[in-house]
Short mmCIF file of C-alpha atoms in Angstrom, two decimals:
data_model
loop_
_atom_site.label_atom_id
_atom_site.label_comp_id
_atom_site.label_asym_id
_atom_site.label_seq_id
_atom_site.Cartn_x
_atom_site.Cartn_y
_atom_site.Cartn_z
CA MET E 1 3.11 -9.73 15.45
CA ASN E 2 0.98 -6.95 16.93
CA GLY E 3 -0.42 -4.20 14.78
CA THR E 4 0.70 -0.58 14.69
CA VAL E 5 -1.31 2.36 16.04
CA VAL E 6 -0.99 5.52 13.93
CA THR E 7 -2.62 8.81 14.90
CA PHE E 8 -3.44 11.39 12.22
CA TYR E 9 -3.21 14.84 13.79
CA SER E 10 -3.44 18.45 12.67
CA TYR E 11 -3.02 21.57 14.78
CA LYS E 12 -5.53 23.49 12.65
CA GLY E 13 -8.72 22.30 11.03
CA GLY E 14 -9.40 22.22 7.32
CA VAL E 15 -6.13 20.54 6.31
CA GLY E 16 -7.63 17.29 4.99
CA ARG E 17 -6.73 15.08 7.95
CA SER E 18 -9.85 12.88 7.88
CA PHE E 19 -9.74 12.82 4.08
CA THR E 20 -6.14 11.57 4.11
CA LEU E 21 -6.77 8.99 6.83
CA ALA E 22 -9.83 7.53 5.08
CA ASN E 23 -8.05 7.17 1.75
CA VAL E 24 -4.86 5.75 3.31
CA ALA E 25 -7.00 3.19 5.17
CA LEU E 26 -8.53 1.96 1.91
CA LEU E 27 -5.13 1.74 0.23
CA LEU E 28 -3.63 -0.27 3.09
CA ALA E 29 -6.60 -2.63 2.99
CA ARG E 30 -6.26 -3.05 -0.77
CA TRP E 31 -2.63 -4.02 -0.23
CA GLY E 32 -3.60 -6.82 2.16
CA PHE E 33 -3.51 -5.16 5.59
CA ARG E 34 -6.35 -5.35 8.11
CA VAL E 35 -7.24 -1.80 9.15
CA LEU E 36 -9.27 -0.33 12.00
CA THR E 37 -10.13 3.38 11.79
CA ILE E 38 -11.14 5.24 14.95
CA ASP E 39 -12.89 8.62 14.95
CA TRP E 40 -11.59 10.29 18.10
CA ASP E 41 -12.49 13.81 16.94
CA LEU E 42 -15.49 13.68 19.25
CA GLU E 43 -16.48 17.34 18.94
CA ALA E 44 -16.55 17.22 15.13
CA PRO E 45 -16.70 13.59 14.01
CA GLY E 46 -16.50 13.00 10.28
CA LEU E 47 -15.12 9.61 9.28
CA HIS E 48 -18.61 8.11 9.04
CA HIS E 49 -19.35 10.65 6.29
CA TYR E 50 -16.37 9.50 4.21
CA PHE E 51 -17.33 5.87 4.67
CA GLY E 52 -21.08 6.47 4.45
CA LYS E 53 -21.76 4.49 1.27
CA LEU E 54 -19.54 1.65 2.47
CA LEU E 55 -21.16 1.19 5.88
CA PRO E 56 -23.75 -1.60 6.16
CA LYS E 57 -25.72 0.51 8.69
CA SER E 58 -25.37 3.61 10.84
CA PRO E 59 -23.00 3.20 13.81
CA LYS E 60 -24.84 2.37 17.03
CA GLY E 61 -21.88 3.09 19.28
CA GLY E 62 -18.28 4.23 19.28
CA VAL E 63 -15.51 5.93 21.25
CA VAL E 64 -17.99 7.73 23.52
CA ASP E 65 -19.48 4.38 24.44
CA LEU E 66 -16.04 3.05 25.44
CA ALA E 67 -15.94 5.71 28.15
CA HIS E 68 -19.48 4.89 29.29
CA ASP E 69 -18.72 1.15 29.20
CA PHE E 70 -15.81 1.78 31.54
CA LEU E 71 -17.94 3.86 33.91
CA ALA E 72 -20.48 1.04 33.92
CA GLY E 73 -17.80 -1.35 35.17
CA ALA E 74 -16.83 -3.15 31.97
CA GLU E 75 -13.51 -4.97 32.19
CA ARG E 76 -13.00 -5.26 28.43
CA PRO E 77 -14.12 -3.09 25.52
CA ALA E 78 -17.33 -3.96 23.72
CA ASP E 79 -17.13 -4.36 19.95
CA HIS E 80 -18.61 -1.13 18.60
CA ALA E 81 -16.76 -1.24 15.25
CA LEU E 82 -18.52 -1.74 11.91
CA ARG E 83 -16.82 -3.45 9.00
CA LEU E 84 -17.05 -1.60 5.70
CA GLU E 85 -18.51 -3.33 2.68
CA LEU E 86 -15.44 -3.34 0.47
CA GLU E 87 -14.67 -5.25 -2.69
CA ASP E 88 -11.13 -5.90 -1.53
CA GLY E 89 -9.57 -5.60 1.90
CA VAL E 90 -10.63 -5.26 5.52
CA VAL E 91 -11.47 -1.85 7.00
CA ALA E 92 -13.56 -1.37 10.12
CA LEU E 93 -14.79 1.91 11.60
CA LEU E 94 -15.05 2.65 15.29
CA ALA E 95 -17.12 5.81 15.02
CA ALA E 96 -17.23 8.61 17.55
CA GLY E 97 -20.65 7.34 18.65
CA ARG E 98 -24.29 7.07 17.69
CA ASP E 99 -25.26 10.08 15.54
CA ASP E 100 -28.46 11.16 17.32
CA SER E 101 -29.82 13.97 19.47
CA ASP E 102 -28.23 12.54 22.63
CA TYR E 103 -24.70 12.49 21.23
CA THR E 104 -23.68 16.02 22.21
CA GLY E 105 -24.79 15.54 25.80
CA ARG E 106 -22.96 12.20 26.04
CA VAL E 107 -19.72 13.81 24.83
CA GLN E 108 -19.99 16.83 27.09
CA GLY E 109 -20.78 14.61 30.04
CA ILE E 110 -17.36 12.90 29.90
CA ASP E 111 -14.72 14.23 32.30
CA TRP E 112 -11.52 12.77 30.85
CA GLU E 113 -9.36 13.82 33.80
CA ASP E 114 -11.74 12.08 36.18
CA LEU E 115 -11.77 8.99 33.93
CA TYR E 116 -7.99 8.72 34.15
CA GLN E 117 -8.07 9.10 37.92
CA ARG E 118 -10.51 6.16 38.01
CA GLY E 119 -8.15 3.94 35.98
CA PHE E 120 -9.31 4.57 32.41
CA ALA E 121 -5.71 4.39 31.21
CA GLY E 122 -5.59 0.69 32.01
CA PHE E 123 -8.90 0.15 30.23
CA LEU E 124 -7.51 1.90 27.16
CA GLU E 125 -4.45 -0.33 27.28
CA ARG E 126 -6.75 -3.36 27.11
CA CYS E 127 -8.58 -1.74 24.18
CA ARG E 128 -5.29 -1.10 22.46
CA ALA E 129 -4.14 -4.68 22.99
CA GLU E 130 -7.31 -6.05 21.38
CA TRP E 131 -7.13 -3.65 18.46
CA THR E 132 -3.51 -4.43 17.67
CA GLU E 133 -4.16 -8.16 17.98
CA ASN E 134 -7.00 -8.05 15.47
CA TYR E 135 -5.68 -5.45 13.01
CA ASP E 136 -2.39 -4.69 11.29
CA PHE E 137 -2.97 -0.93 11.44
CA VAL E 138 -5.13 1.13 13.78
CA LEU E 139 -5.59 4.63 12.34
CA ILE E 140 -6.87 7.25 14.79
CA ASP E 141 -8.42 10.52 13.65
CA SER E 142 -7.52 12.98 16.42
CA ARG E 143 -9.05 16.27 17.44
CA THR E 144 -7.16 19.43 16.43
CA GLY E 145 -5.37 21.76 18.82
CA ILE E 146 -4.29 21.05 22.39
CA SER E 147 -6.74 19.07 24.52
CA ASP E 148 -7.14 16.10 26.87
CA ILE E 149 -8.44 14.03 23.97
CA GLY E 150 -5.49 15.14 21.86
CA GLY E 151 -3.15 13.84 24.57
CA ILE E 152 -4.81 10.43 24.48
CA CYS E 153 -4.45 10.26 20.71
CA THR E 154 -0.95 11.71 20.36
CA ALA E 155 0.81 10.48 23.52
CA HIS E 156 -0.94 7.52 25.10
CA LEU E 157 -2.14 5.33 22.24
CA PRO E 158 -0.01 5.66 19.09
CA ASP E 159 3.23 4.13 17.93
CA GLN E 160 3.50 6.66 15.13
CA LEU E 161 2.14 10.09 14.25
CA VAL E 162 1.11 11.43 10.88
CA VAL E 163 0.89 15.21 11.25
CA LEU E 164 -0.81 17.20 8.52
CA PHE E 165 -0.36 20.90 7.97
CA THR E 166 -0.87 23.54 5.31
CA ALA E 167 1.56 26.18 4.11
CA ASN E 168 1.21 28.66 6.98
CA ARG E 169 3.26 29.13 10.11
CA GLN E 170 0.48 28.43 12.64
CA SER E 171 -0.22 25.08 11.04
CA VAL E 172 3.34 23.82 10.64
CA GLU E 173 4.72 25.19 13.91
CA GLY E 174 1.69 23.79 15.73
CA VAL E 175 2.31 20.20 14.62
CA VAL E 176 6.03 20.40 15.44
CA ASP E 177 5.18 21.67 18.93
CA ILE E 178 2.57 18.95 19.48
CA ALA E 179 5.01 16.23 18.42
CA ARG E 180 7.50 17.53 21.00
CA ARG E 181 4.81 17.73 23.71
CA ALA E 182 3.63 14.19 22.92
CA ASN E 183 7.13 12.74 23.29
CA ASP E 184 7.61 14.60 26.57
CA ALA E 185 4.31 13.19 27.82
CA ARG E 186 5.30 9.65 26.79
CA ASP E 187 8.44 9.92 28.90
CA ARG E 188 6.21 10.42 31.96
CA MET E 189 3.88 7.53 31.20
CA PRO E 190 4.03 4.21 33.08
CA TYR E 191 3.82 2.33 29.77
CA ASP E 192 6.70 1.29 27.54
CA ARG E 193 6.45 3.72 24.65
CA PRO E 194 9.54 4.60 22.61
CA PRO E 195 9.89 8.05 21.00
CA HIS E 196 7.44 8.68 18.19
CA LEU E 197 8.15 8.26 14.55
CA VAL E 198 6.49 11.36 13.08
CA LEU E 199 5.50 11.65 9.43
CA PRO E 200 4.98 15.26 8.33
CA VAL E 201 2.54 15.69 5.43
CA LEU E 202 2.20 19.03 3.68
CA SER E 203 -1.43 19.09 2.62
CA ARG E 204 -3.48 21.03 0.09
CA LEU E 205 -0.53 22.73 -1.55
CA ASP E 206 -1.62 24.55 -4.70
CA ASN E 207 1.51 24.54 -6.85
CA ARG E 208 -0.25 24.67 -10.21
CA VAL E 209 -1.00 28.41 -10.23
CA GLU E 210 1.30 30.00 -7.67
CA TYR E 211 4.33 27.88 -8.50
CA GLU E 212 7.06 30.19 -7.15
CA ARG E 213 5.25 30.86 -3.87
CA ALA E 214 4.56 27.13 -3.49
CA GLU E 215 8.27 26.38 -3.96
CA ALA E 216 9.25 28.95 -1.33
CA TRP E 217 6.74 27.60 1.19
CA GLN E 218 7.76 24.02 0.50
CA GLN E 219 11.31 24.93 1.48
CA LEU E 220 10.13 26.79 4.60
CA CYS E 221 8.03 23.82 5.68
CA ALA E 222 10.94 21.42 5.14
CA GLU E 223 13.13 23.55 7.39
CA ALA E 224 10.44 23.90 10.07
CA THR E 225 9.71 20.15 10.20
CA ALA E 226 13.37 19.09 10.15
CA PRO E 227 13.25 17.81 13.79
CA LEU E 228 10.49 15.37 12.84
CA PHE E 229 12.69 13.53 10.32
CA ARG E 230 15.70 12.92 12.55
CA ASN E 231 14.96 9.45 13.92
CA TRP E 232 13.79 7.74 10.72
CA LEU E 233 14.89 9.45 7.50
CA ALA E 234 17.84 7.84 5.69
CA LYS E 235 20.95 10.02 5.95
CA SER E 236 21.36 10.07 2.17
CA VAL E 237 17.91 11.66 1.72
CA THR E 238 17.28 15.36 2.22
CA GLN E 239 14.29 16.60 4.19
CA ASP E 240 13.23 18.80 1.29
CA LEU E 241 13.10 15.84 -1.11
CA MET E 242 11.18 13.68 1.35
CA LEU E 243 8.63 16.40 2.05
CA ARG E 244 8.06 16.74 -1.69
CA HIS E 245 7.13 13.06 -1.74
CA LEU E 246 4.88 13.68 1.26
CA THR E 247 2.97 16.59 -0.21
CA VAL E 248 -0.73 16.08 -0.97
CA PRO E 249 -1.67 18.65 -3.63
CA TYR E 250 -4.80 20.75 -3.73
CA VAL E 251 -7.13 19.45 -6.42
CA SER E 252 -10.35 21.43 -6.61
CA TYR E 253 -12.39 18.48 -7.89
CA TRP E 254 -11.87 16.60 -4.61
CA SER E 255 -12.57 19.61 -2.38
CA PHE E 256 -16.35 19.20 -2.50
CA GLY E 257 -17.95 16.86 0.01
CA GLU E 258 -16.40 13.79 1.62
CA GLN E 259 -14.85 11.85 -1.24
CA LEU E 260 -12.56 8.84 -1.68
CA PRO E 261 -10.47 9.38 -4.82
CA VAL E 262 -8.50 6.15 -4.33
CA LEU E 263 -11.65 4.24 -5.25
CA GLU E 264 -11.79 5.98 -8.62
CA GLU E 265 -8.10 6.59 -9.40
CA ARG E 266 -6.97 2.96 -9.25
CA THR E 267 -3.73 3.55 -11.19
CA PRO E 268 -3.10 7.27 -10.67
CA SER E 269 -0.70 9.40 -12.67
CA SER E 270 1.74 11.71 -10.90
CA ASP E 271 -0.56 14.75 -11.21
CA GLN E 272 -3.49 13.05 -9.45
CA ILE E 273 -4.15 13.28 -5.74
CA SER E 274 -4.21 9.49 -5.26
CA PHE E 275 -0.58 9.35 -6.39
CA ALA E 276 0.46 11.36 -3.32
CA LEU E 277 -1.91 9.41 -1.07
CA GLU E 278 -0.31 6.16 -2.25
CA THR E 279 3.10 7.50 -1.24
CA VAL E 280 1.90 8.40 2.26
CA ALA E 281 0.25 4.98 2.62
CA ALA E 282 3.43 3.24 1.44
CA VAL E 283 5.56 4.99 4.09
CA VAL E 284 3.07 3.95 6.76
CA ALA E 285 2.96 0.38 5.40
CA GLN E 286 6.76 0.12 5.45
CA GLN E 287 6.97 1.51 8.99
CA PHE E 288 8.87 4.64 7.80
CA ASP E 289 11.69 2.38 6.58
CA ARG E 290 13.69 2.18 3.32
CA THR E 291 13.29 5.88 2.55
CA ASP E 292 16.45 5.78 0.43
CA LEU E 293 14.51 3.62 -2.02
CA LEU E 294 11.64 6.12 -2.01
CA ALA E 295 14.11 8.86 -2.87
CA ASP E 296 15.55 6.78 -5.72
CA ASN E 297 12.34 5.44 -7.22
CA ARG E 298 8.94 6.25 -5.81
CA ASP E 299 7.09 3.70 -7.97
CA ALA E 300 9.33 0.84 -6.83
CA TYR E 301 8.80 1.89 -3.21
CA VAL E 302 5.02 1.90 -3.55
CA ALA E 303 5.09 -1.41 -5.44
CA ALA E 304 7.08 -2.98 -2.59
CA ALA E 305 4.47 -1.81 -0.08
CA ARG E 306 1.64 -2.98 -2.30
CA THR E 307 2.89 -6.55 -2.58
CA GLN E 308 4.59 -7.26 0.75
CA ARG E 309 1.48 -8.70 2.42
CA ARG E 310 0.02 -10.56 -0.56
CA SER E 311 -0.49 -14.24 0.22
CA TYR E 312 -3.02 -16.87 -0.80
CA ASN E 313 -4.62 -19.82 0.95
CA LEU E 314 -4.97 -21.74 -2.31
CA ASP E 315 -2.88 -22.24 -5.43
CA LEU E 316 -5.94 -22.52 -7.63
CA LEU E 317 -9.65 -21.87 -7.38
CA VAL E 318 -11.73 -23.80 -9.94
CA SER E 319 -14.94 -22.07 -10.98
CA ILE E 320 -17.55 -24.55 -12.16
CA ALA E 321 -21.11 -24.36 -13.40
CA ARG E 322 -24.27 -25.81 -11.87
CA PRO E 323 -24.76 -28.70 -12.16
CA GLU E 324 -21.13 -29.63 -11.82
CA PRO E 325 -19.82 -31.48 -14.88
CA LEU E 326 -18.11 -34.80 -14.19
CA ALA E 327 -14.96 -33.64 -16.02
CA ALA E 328 -14.57 -30.79 -13.50
CA THR E 329 -14.63 -33.21 -10.58
CA GLU E 330 -11.91 -35.30 -12.23
CA LEU E 331 -9.84 -32.21 -13.02
CA ILE E 332 -9.93 -31.02 -9.40
CA ARG E 333 -8.97 -34.49 -8.16
CA GLU E 334 -6.02 -34.65 -10.58
CA LEU E 335 -4.84 -31.14 -9.63
CA ALA E 336 -4.88 -32.09 -5.95
CA ALA E 337 -2.93 -35.26 -6.79
CA GLN E 338 -0.23 -32.99 -8.32
CA GLY E 339 0.23 -31.44 -4.86
CA LEU E 340 -1.66 -28.20 -5.49
CA GLN E 341 -3.88 -26.52 -2.90
CA VAL E 342 -7.11 -26.39 -4.89
CA ASP E 343 -10.79 -25.83 -4.19
CA ARG E 344 -13.97 -25.27 -6.16
CA SER E 345 -16.19 -22.22 -6.46
CA LEU E 346 -19.69 -23.11 -7.58
CA SER E 347 -21.10 -20.70 -10.13
CA GLY E 348 -23.65 -18.52 -8.40
CA ASP E 349 -22.12 -18.98 -4.95
CA PRO E 350 -22.52 -15.52 -3.33
CA GLU E 351 -19.81 -16.27 -0.77
CA PHE E 352 -17.15 -15.94 -3.46
CA LEU E 353 -18.30 -12.48 -4.49
CA GLU E 354 -18.48 -11.37 -0.85
CA LEU E 355 -14.82 -12.19 -0.20
CA THR E 356 -12.75 -9.13 0.66
CA GLY E 357 -9.49 -10.76 -0.41
CA ASP E 358 -8.38 -13.29 -2.98
CA PRO E 359 -8.47 -16.89 -1.71
CA ALA E 360 -6.31 -18.25 -4.55
CA LYS E 361 -3.38 -17.10 -6.61
CA HIS E 362 -4.83 -18.48 -9.85
CA LEU E 363 -8.36 -18.98 -11.19
CA CYS E 364 -9.55 -21.70 -13.57
CA LEU E 365 -12.95 -21.51 -15.28
CA VAL E 366 -14.42 -24.84 -16.31
CA VAL E 367 -16.93 -23.84 -18.99
CA ASP E 368 -19.68 -26.32 -19.75
CA GLY E 369 -21.65 -25.15 -22.76
CA GLU E 370 -21.51 -21.41 -22.04
CA VAL E 371 -19.99 -19.04 -19.50
CA SER E 372 -22.52 -18.23 -16.80
CA ARG E 373 -23.05 -14.67 -15.62
CA TRP E 374 -21.48 -15.62 -12.29
CA GLN E 375 -18.40 -17.11 -13.90
CA ALA E 376 -17.94 -13.97 -16.01
CA THR E 377 -18.16 -11.87 -12.84
CA GLU E 378 -15.59 -14.09 -11.10
CA ALA E 379 -13.22 -13.85 -14.05
CA GLU E 380 -13.56 -10.07 -14.43
CA ARG E 381 -13.00 -9.57 -10.69
CA PHE E 382 -9.94 -11.81 -10.77
CA LEU E 383 -8.45 -10.02 -13.79
CA ARG E 384 -8.96 -6.62 -12.21
CA HIS E 385 -7.14 -7.70 -9.05
CA ALA E 386 -4.37 -9.47 -10.98
CA LEU E 387 -3.71 -6.43 -13.16
CA ASP E 388 -3.66 -4.15 -10.12
CA ALA E 389 -1.05 -6.39 -8.52
CA ASP E 390 1.09 -6.46 -11.71
CA SER E 391 1.92 -10.05 -10.82
CA ASP E 392 2.32 -13.48 -12.39
CA ARG E 393 -1.22 -14.58 -11.54
CA ARG E 394 -2.99 -16.61 -14.24
CA LEU E 395 -6.55 -17.08 -15.46
CA PHE E 396 -7.15 -20.44 -17.15
CA CYS E 397 -10.12 -21.50 -19.24
CA VAL E 398 -10.95 -25.21 -19.63
CA LEU E 399 -13.72 -26.18 -22.05
CA THR E 400 -15.84 -29.33 -21.90
CA ARG E 401 -16.81 -31.24 -25.03
CA ARG E 402 -19.99 -29.28 -25.56
CA THR E 403 -18.35 -25.86 -25.36
CA TYR E 404 -17.42 -23.93 -28.51
CA PRO E 405 -14.64 -21.30 -28.30
CA GLU E 406 -16.42 -18.86 -30.64
CA GLN E 407 -19.26 -18.56 -28.08
CA LEU E 408 -16.96 -17.36 -25.32
CA PRO E 409 -16.80 -13.69 -24.28
CA THR E 410 -14.04 -11.81 -26.09
CA PHE E 411 -11.83 -11.42 -23.03
CA LEU E 412 -11.77 -15.22 -22.60
CA ARG E 413 -11.22 -16.06 -26.28
CA ASN E 414 -7.88 -14.25 -26.05
CA LEU E 415 -6.66 -16.70 -23.40
CA ARG E 416 -4.96 -20.00 -24.06
CA LEU E 417 -7.85 -22.49 -24.04
CA PHE E 418 -7.68 -26.07 -22.75
CA LYS E 419 -10.14 -28.49 -24.34
CA LEU E 420 -11.43 -31.65 -22.64
CA ASP E 421 -12.40 -34.20 -25.28
CA ALA E 422 -11.89 -37.82 -26.26
CA HIS E 423 -8.18 -37.14 -26.91
CA THR E 424 -7.42 -34.87 -23.91
CA ARG E 425 -8.32 -36.14 -20.48
CA PRO E 426 -8.48 -34.20 -17.17
CA ARG E 427 -5.18 -35.74 -16.06
CA GLN E 428 -3.36 -34.25 -19.07
CA VAL E 429 -4.88 -30.79 -18.53
CA ALA E 430 -4.08 -30.95 -14.82
CA ARG E 431 -0.44 -31.72 -15.61
CA GLU E 432 -0.23 -28.80 -18.07
CA LEU E 433 -1.78 -26.38 -15.58
CA TYR E 434 0.59 -27.58 -12.87
CA GLU E 435 3.65 -27.01 -15.05
CA ILE E 436 2.49 -23.50 -15.97
CA MET E 437 1.77 -22.51 -12.37
CA LYS E 438 5.00 -23.91 -10.96
CA LYS E 439 7.27 -22.61 -13.70
CA ALA E 440 9.37 -19.62 -12.65
CA PRO E 441 7.62 -16.42 -13.76
CA SER E 442 9.09 -14.51 -16.66
CA GLY E 443 7.19 -11.28 -16.28
CA ARG E 444 8.26 -7.70 -16.02
CA ALA E 445 9.68 -8.05 -12.51
CA ASP E 446 12.07 -10.78 -13.64
CA SER E 447 13.12 -8.83 -16.73
CA GLU E 448 13.84 -5.79 -14.59
CA ARG E 449 15.81 -7.85 -12.06
CA ALA E 450 17.95 -9.36 -14.82
CA ALA E 451 18.64 -5.92 -16.29
CA LEU E 452 19.66 -4.59 -12.88
CA GLN E 453 21.90 -7.55 -12.14
CA ASP E 454 23.65 -7.25 -15.52
CA ALA E 455 24.15 -3.51 -15.02
CA GLY E 456 25.61 -4.09 -11.56
CA ALA E 457 28.01 -6.71 -12.90
CA ALA E 458 29.19 -4.37 -15.64
CA LEU E 459 29.77 -1.53 -13.19
CA ARG E 460 31.78 -3.77 -10.86
CA ALA E 461 33.89 -4.86 -13.82
CA VAL E 462 35.07 -1.34 -14.69
CA PRO E 463 38.88 -1.72 -14.72
CA ALA E 464 41.32 0.19 -12.56
CA ASN E 465 43.25 1.36 -15.63
CA VAL E 466 42.59 1.67 -19.36
CA THR E 467 44.92 2.18 -22.28
CA HIS E 468 43.72 5.61 -23.39
CA ILE E 469 42.31 8.64 -21.58
CA GLY E 470 39.57 8.92 -24.20
CA ARG E 471 38.14 5.56 -23.13
CA TRP E 472 37.54 6.99 -19.66
CA ALA E 473 35.47 9.80 -21.20
CA LEU E 474 33.28 7.17 -22.90
CA ILE E 475 32.95 5.14 -19.68
CA GLU E 476 32.10 8.26 -17.70
CA GLN E 477 29.38 9.27 -20.18
CA THR E 478 27.95 5.73 -20.16
CA VAL E 479 27.75 5.74 -16.35
CA THR E 480 25.97 9.12 -16.51
CA ASP E 481 23.50 7.77 -19.07
CA MET E 482 22.90 4.63 -16.98
CA THR E 483 22.08 6.82 -14.00
CA THR E 484 19.57 8.76 -16.09
CA ALA E 485 18.02 5.54 -17.39
CA LEU E 486 17.59 4.30 -13.82
CA ASP E 487 16.06 7.64 -12.79
CA HIS E 488 13.40 7.22 -15.47
CA GLY E 489 12.93 3.47 -15.01
CA ASP E 490 13.96 2.87 -18.63
CA MET E 491 15.13 -0.75 -18.41
CA ALA E 492 15.48 -1.12 -22.19
CA LEU E 493 17.94 1.78 -22.33
CA LEU E 494 19.76 0.45 -19.25
CA LYS E 495 20.24 -2.90 -21.03
CA ASP E 496 21.71 -1.21 -24.11
CA LEU E 497 24.05 0.92 -22.02
CA THR E 498 25.13 -2.15 -20.05
CA VAL E 499 26.25 -3.80 -23.31
CA ASP E 500 28.17 -0.61 -24.19
CA LEU E 501 29.89 -0.58 -20.80
CA GLU E 502 30.82 -4.26 -21.08
CA GLN E 503 32.57 -3.50 -24.37
CA LEU E 504 34.37 -0.50 -22.90
CA ASN E 505 35.56 -2.62 -19.95
CA HIS E 506 37.68 -4.83 -22.23
CA VAL E 507 41.25 -3.50 -21.91
CA ARG E 508 43.74 -4.32 -24.63
CA ALA E 509 47.32 -4.26 -23.39
CA ASN E 510 49.61 -1.74 -25.15
CA GLY E 511 51.83 -0.74 -22.24
CA SER E 512 49.81 2.37 -21.29
CA HIS E 513 47.99 2.66 -17.97
CA CYS E 514 45.54 5.54 -17.47
CA PRO E 515 43.80 5.56 -14.06
CA ALA E 516 40.17 6.57 -13.61
CA PRO E 517 39.46 10.30 -13.42
CA GLU E 518 38.80 11.75 -10.00
CA GLY E 519 35.18 11.39 -8.87
CA LEU E 520 34.24 8.54 -11.20
CA ARG E 521 34.65 5.75 -8.65
CA PRO E 522 32.34 7.40 -6.08
CA ARG E 523 29.73 7.92 -8.82
CA ILE E 524 29.96 4.26 -9.79
CA GLY E 525 29.64 3.30 -6.12
CA GLU E 526 26.50 5.44 -5.69
CA LEU E 527 24.92 3.96 -8.82
CA LEU E 528 25.78 0.44 -7.68
CA ALA E 529 24.16 1.08 -4.29
CA ARG E 530 20.97 2.24 -5.99
CA ILE E 531 20.95 -0.77 -8.30
CA ASP E 532 21.48 -3.15 -5.39
CA ARG E 533 18.54 -1.63 -3.53
CA ARG E 534 16.32 -1.93 -6.62
CA THR E 535 17.43 -5.52 -7.15
CA GLU E 536 16.53 -6.34 -3.54
CA VAL E 537 13.02 -4.92 -4.02
CA SER E 538 12.38 -6.76 -7.29
CA THR E 539 13.41 -10.02 -5.61
CA LYS E 540 10.85 -9.72 -2.79
#
């Protein structure tokens, strides 16, 4: 499946467009997507500043060079992109061009109208085809205002637009007008481009001090951007609520320099800027879909985006010391005989630490005497990724005969340890590891799914009639409390209330038949729909 091209656009400068794009790119990469970022703001390029510490070297070419390549007769685009040096994920940068004294002249020497008359549109189509073949998302940083370059970025190339604006009329009305112009231009193009999906993002809203004014402007912006929501927002979700989810707050700490808060705020709270950036990235990752789930539970929505692309080439990676102990060789052979996809990682092998993704779902350390520095690094890296994913991934620790548990690092001593000795052979350990890895997980996701399924069953079992009107009052209050528990993600409370509802559902015949009060059935139906959506997400 081809990748998606998303242009980040703002009518005015200073709204945090490049900042948002750079951070969203890193989040998408962390979640398993391959991302290409393109700096098409040729008059004021900036993405290379955000990615400066992550670039292996200064860009030697970029978008400007694509135009000059075409003028030189190139049939296909040269590879001017640089891959960032990331711990996890794939992000490449196609910069505006080489940052030297000749750059300004090279930019000013490009006549875009003349390029298109010479057939540059076809060349760009070939560029686009290569980008979308090699990457899941292509994020373009567009120039502000109305320009020829802006038309390329907003009309010709993208599948989707992310338009950023601040709380003033010029900014918000400008992005709405540009979105309309871009769709009109697409209708006149010879390429098959459907109408845009446009994601409005209210940026740099300071609602901590001027709360009342921020509320008023939030409402004004929701009304002004209403046309942008029409072809993708779920009918049950209001524009005002969705824009609140798509608001990136002003946080003074991040207003200095070109910074990447998502690298520091790995598990952000709701008052941190990375929390809002995660929401924007999740909408992009899910192709603007399932917004009813976002309205119901933002954390579940982001979790679904975070895990939808996670896959592994191996079931188990076995980390072994140098020289390799004989017991490790036997263990790997026995694990493979069990049908597992397994490979070894030699301690000290730099290729493992250079991986941008995780090659295996589980990691097994075979410790021979003591844990090497490299094995400790492998284990710590694995644990950090596994905790971020909130998954059922496992770290195993297998000890040879000459390894003593009390000499292990603290974080390994807390694990279940497997000992290879005269009484326990590699085949036995391999069988135990296999059974643990293949057993159905019993983590938080499964507990939540069970709670949701039980709650749904209890709600469907609410009878048509009960024997006393007072019982309906109790059922109605329980349904209200279950809704509140779901709002707050309190699965323990939802379980308790489900038991209460199950008891209330038991009708004892005494000849009386009291029907449900008006409005209760629709409320039960709405709650059931929410629970079904949550159950679907926890199953994926």
